[in-house]
Coordinates of C-alpha atoms in Angstrom, one line a residue:
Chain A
X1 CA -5.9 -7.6 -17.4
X2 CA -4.1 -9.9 -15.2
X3 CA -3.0 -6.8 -12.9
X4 CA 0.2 -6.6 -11.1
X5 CA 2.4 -9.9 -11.8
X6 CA 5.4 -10.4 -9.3
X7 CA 8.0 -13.1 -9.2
X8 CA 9.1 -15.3 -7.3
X9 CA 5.9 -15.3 -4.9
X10 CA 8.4 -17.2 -2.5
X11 CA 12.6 -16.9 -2.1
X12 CA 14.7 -18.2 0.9
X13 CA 18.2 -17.8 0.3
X14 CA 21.7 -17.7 1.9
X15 CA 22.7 -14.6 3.4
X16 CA 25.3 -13.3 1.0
X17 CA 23.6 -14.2 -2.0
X18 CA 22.1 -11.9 -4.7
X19 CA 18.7 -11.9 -5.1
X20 CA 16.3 -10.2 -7.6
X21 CA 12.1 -9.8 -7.2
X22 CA 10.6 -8.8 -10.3
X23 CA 7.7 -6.6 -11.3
X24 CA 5.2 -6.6 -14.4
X25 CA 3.1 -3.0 -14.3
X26 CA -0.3 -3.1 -15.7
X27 CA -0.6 -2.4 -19.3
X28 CA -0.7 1.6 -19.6
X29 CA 0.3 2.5 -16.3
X30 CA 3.2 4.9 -15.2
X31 CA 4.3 4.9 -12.3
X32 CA 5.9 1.9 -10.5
X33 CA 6.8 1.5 -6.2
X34 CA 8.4 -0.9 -4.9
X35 CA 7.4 -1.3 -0.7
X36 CA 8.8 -3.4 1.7
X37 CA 6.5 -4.5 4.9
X38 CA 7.8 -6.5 7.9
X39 CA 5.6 -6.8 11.4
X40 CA 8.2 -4.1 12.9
X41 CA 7.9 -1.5 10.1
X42 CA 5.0 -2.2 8.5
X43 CA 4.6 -1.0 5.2
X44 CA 7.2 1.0 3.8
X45 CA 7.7 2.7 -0.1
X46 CA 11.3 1.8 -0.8
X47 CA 11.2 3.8 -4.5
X48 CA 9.3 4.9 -6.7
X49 CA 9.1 5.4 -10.6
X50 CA 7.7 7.6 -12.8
X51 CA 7.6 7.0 -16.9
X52 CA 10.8 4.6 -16.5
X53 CA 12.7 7.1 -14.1
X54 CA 13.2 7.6 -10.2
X55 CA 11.7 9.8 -8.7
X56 CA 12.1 9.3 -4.8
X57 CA 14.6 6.5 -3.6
X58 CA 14.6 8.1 0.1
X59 CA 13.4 4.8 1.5
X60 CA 16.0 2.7 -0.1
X61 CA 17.6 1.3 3.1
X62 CA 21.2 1.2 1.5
X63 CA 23.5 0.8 -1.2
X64 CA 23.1 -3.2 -1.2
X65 CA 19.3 -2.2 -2.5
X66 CA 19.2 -1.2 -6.3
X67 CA 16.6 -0.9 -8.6
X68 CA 15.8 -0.5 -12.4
X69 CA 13.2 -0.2 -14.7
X70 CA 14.6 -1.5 -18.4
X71 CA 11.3 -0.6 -20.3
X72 CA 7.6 0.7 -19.3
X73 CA 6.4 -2.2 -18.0
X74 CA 9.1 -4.4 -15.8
X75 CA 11.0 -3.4 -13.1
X76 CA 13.7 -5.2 -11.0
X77 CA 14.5 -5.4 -7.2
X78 CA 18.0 -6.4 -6.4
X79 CA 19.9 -6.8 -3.3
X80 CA 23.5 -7.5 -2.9
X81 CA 24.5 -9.2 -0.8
X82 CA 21.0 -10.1 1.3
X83 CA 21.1 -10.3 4.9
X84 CA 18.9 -11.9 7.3
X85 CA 16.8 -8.3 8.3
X86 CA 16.4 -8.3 4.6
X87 CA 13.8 -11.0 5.3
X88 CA 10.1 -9.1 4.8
X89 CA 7.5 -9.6 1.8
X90 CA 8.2 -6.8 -1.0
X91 CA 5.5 -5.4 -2.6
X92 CA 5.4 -4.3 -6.1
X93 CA 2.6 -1.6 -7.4
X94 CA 1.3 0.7 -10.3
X95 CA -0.3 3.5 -11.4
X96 CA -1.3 5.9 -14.0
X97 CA 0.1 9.2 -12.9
X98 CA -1.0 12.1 -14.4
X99 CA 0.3 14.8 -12.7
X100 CA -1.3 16.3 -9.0
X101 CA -2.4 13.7 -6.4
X102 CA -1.9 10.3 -6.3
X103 CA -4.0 8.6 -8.6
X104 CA -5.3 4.5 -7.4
X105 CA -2.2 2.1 -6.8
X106 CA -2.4 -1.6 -7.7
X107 CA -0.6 -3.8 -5.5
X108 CA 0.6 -7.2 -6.7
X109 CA 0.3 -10.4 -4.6
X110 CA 4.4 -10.0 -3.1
X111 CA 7.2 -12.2 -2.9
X112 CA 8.2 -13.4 0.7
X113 CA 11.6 -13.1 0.9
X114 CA 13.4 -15.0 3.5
X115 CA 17.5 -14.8 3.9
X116 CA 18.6 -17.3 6.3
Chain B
X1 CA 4.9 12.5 5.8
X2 CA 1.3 13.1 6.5
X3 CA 0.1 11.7 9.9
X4 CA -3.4 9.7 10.2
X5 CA -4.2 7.8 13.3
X6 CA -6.5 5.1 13.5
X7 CA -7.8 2.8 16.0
X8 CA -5.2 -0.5 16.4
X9 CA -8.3 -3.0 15.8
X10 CA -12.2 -3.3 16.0
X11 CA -14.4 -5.8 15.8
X12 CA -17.5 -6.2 14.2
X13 CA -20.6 -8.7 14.2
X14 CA -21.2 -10.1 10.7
X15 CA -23.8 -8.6 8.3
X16 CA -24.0 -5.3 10.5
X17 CA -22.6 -1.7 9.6
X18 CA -19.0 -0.8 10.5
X19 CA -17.8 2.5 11.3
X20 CA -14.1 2.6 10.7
X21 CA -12.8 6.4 12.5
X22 CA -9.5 8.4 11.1
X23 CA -8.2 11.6 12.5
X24 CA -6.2 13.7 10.0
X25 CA -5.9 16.7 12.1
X26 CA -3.1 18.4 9.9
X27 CA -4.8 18.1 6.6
X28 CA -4.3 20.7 4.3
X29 CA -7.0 22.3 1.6
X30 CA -6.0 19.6 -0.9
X31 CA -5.1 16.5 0.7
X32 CA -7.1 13.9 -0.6
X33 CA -8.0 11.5 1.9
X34 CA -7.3 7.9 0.6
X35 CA -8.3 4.5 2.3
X36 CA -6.9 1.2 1.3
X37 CA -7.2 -2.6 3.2
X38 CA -5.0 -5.5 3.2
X39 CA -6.6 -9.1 3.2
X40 CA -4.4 -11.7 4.9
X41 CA -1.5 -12.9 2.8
X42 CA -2.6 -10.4 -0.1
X43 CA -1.0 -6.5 -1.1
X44 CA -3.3 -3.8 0.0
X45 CA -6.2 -2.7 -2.2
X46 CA -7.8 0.5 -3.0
X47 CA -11.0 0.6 -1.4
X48 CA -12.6 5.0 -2.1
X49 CA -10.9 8.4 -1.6
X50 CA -12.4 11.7 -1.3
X51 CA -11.5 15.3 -0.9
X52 CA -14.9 17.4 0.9
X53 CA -18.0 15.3 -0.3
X54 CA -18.8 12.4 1.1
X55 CA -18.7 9.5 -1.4
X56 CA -20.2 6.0 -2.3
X57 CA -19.0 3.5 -4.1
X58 CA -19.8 -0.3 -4.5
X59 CA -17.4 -1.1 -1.7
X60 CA -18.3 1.1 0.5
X61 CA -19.1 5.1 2.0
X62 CA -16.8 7.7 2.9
X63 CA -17.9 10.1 5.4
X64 CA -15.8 13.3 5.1
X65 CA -15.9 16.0 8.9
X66 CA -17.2 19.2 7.5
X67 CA -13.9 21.0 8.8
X68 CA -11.8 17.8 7.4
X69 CA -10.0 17.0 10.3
X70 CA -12.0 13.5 10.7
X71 CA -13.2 11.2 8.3
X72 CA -14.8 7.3 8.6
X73 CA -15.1 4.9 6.3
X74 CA -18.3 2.9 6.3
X75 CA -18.9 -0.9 5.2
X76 CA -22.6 -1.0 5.6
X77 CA -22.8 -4.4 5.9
X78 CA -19.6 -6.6 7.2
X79 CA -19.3 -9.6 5.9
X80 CA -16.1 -12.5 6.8
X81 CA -14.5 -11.5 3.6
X82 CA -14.2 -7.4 5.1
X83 CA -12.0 -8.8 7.7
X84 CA -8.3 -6.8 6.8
X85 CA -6.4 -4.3 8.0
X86 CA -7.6 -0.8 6.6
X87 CA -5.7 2.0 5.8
X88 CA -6.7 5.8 6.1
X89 CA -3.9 8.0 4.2
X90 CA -4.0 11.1 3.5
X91 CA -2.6 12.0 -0.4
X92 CA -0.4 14.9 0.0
X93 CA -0.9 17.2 -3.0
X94 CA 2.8 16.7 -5.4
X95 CA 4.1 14.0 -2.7
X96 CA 3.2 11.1 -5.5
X97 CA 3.2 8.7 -2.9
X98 CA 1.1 7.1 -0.1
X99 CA 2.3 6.8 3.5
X100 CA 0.7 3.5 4.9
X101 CA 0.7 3.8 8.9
X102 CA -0.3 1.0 11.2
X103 CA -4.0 0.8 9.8
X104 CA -7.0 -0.6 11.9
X105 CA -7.3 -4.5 12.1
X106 CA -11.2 -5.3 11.5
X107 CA -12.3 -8.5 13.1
X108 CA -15.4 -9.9 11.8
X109 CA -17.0 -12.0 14.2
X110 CA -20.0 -14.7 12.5

């Protein structure tokens, strides 16, 4: 399995502009979270998915921040429009969730996101 | 969200053992206690969890306070690749999510 795929690995963009990360789960997992980590904040769950449908979106800093998961086992990441404390590397991970505690998350590698 | 804290950094000489403390002084009956680490430029990975038992794994030991409210995480022998930033979180039963705090930066030193 080639785990967790995210694209881009790298985006610098225009503040103002739209910008989507993108998130492959691993084959037979469930549960999807998107995090966000910056040297302030460190590492933060912006939302989280379970079987296609959201289940926490408490950390979602505001409505420029949306996210969707079309099938099983893609997700997207938009914001609109990006600003410059937008700038952080977003993490994308997965699970199988079966119900009870957290079962083991698999990060993928991250895009850095800069907005200039 | 559950609060762990952790030591900001340690260091550690290369090919000997590394104790790696947590306090988790709120912990409730079944809280697992998870701990992940981050290589540079790389998302976190699961390194063991546990709930009373100590365990071992290939990666390495988890040593578990017999009233819960400590825990370390053991690499028994560090090498340069064990230098990350290590997470102990503690899995709140129905939360369905991790809360990553500031972790513990491990310097290896050859």
């Amino acid at each position: 399995d080639a785990g967790v795929i995210q694209s881009p690995r790298h985006e610098v963009t225009e503040m103002g502009q739209e910008v989507t990360l993108r998130c492959k789960l691993i084959s037979g997992h469930n549960s999807l979270f998107w995090y966000r980590q910056t040297m302030m904040r460190g590492l933060e769950l912006l939302i989280y998915f379970n079987n296609n449908v959201p289940i926490d979106d408490s950390g979602m800093p505001e409505d420029r921040f949306s996210a969707k998961m079309p099938n099983a086992s893609f997700s997207t990441l938009k914001i609109q429009p990006s600003e410059p404390r937008d700038s952080a590397v977003y993490f994308c991970a997965s699970s199988f969730t079966s119900g009870g505690n957290t079962d083991t998350q698999y990060f993928g590698p991250g895009t850095r996101l800069t907005v200039l | 969200d559950a609060k762990t804290t952790q030591p900001n950094s340690m260091e550690s000489n290369e090919e000997e053992p590394v104790h790696l403390p947590c306090n988790h002084s709120t912990i409730s009956g079944t809280d697992y206690i998870h701990w992940y680490r981050q290589l540079p430029s790389q998302g976190p990975e699961y390194v063991i969890h546990g709930l009373t038992s100590n365990v071992n794994n290939r990666m390495a030991s988890l040593a578990i306070a017999e009233d819960r409210k400590s825990s370390t995480l053991i690499l028994h022998r560090a090498t340069l690749r064990d230098a990350a930033v290590y997470y102990c979180i503690l899995d709140q039963t129905g939360a369905n999510n991790l809360f990553f705090g500031t972790g513990t930066r491990l310097t290896v030193i050859p």
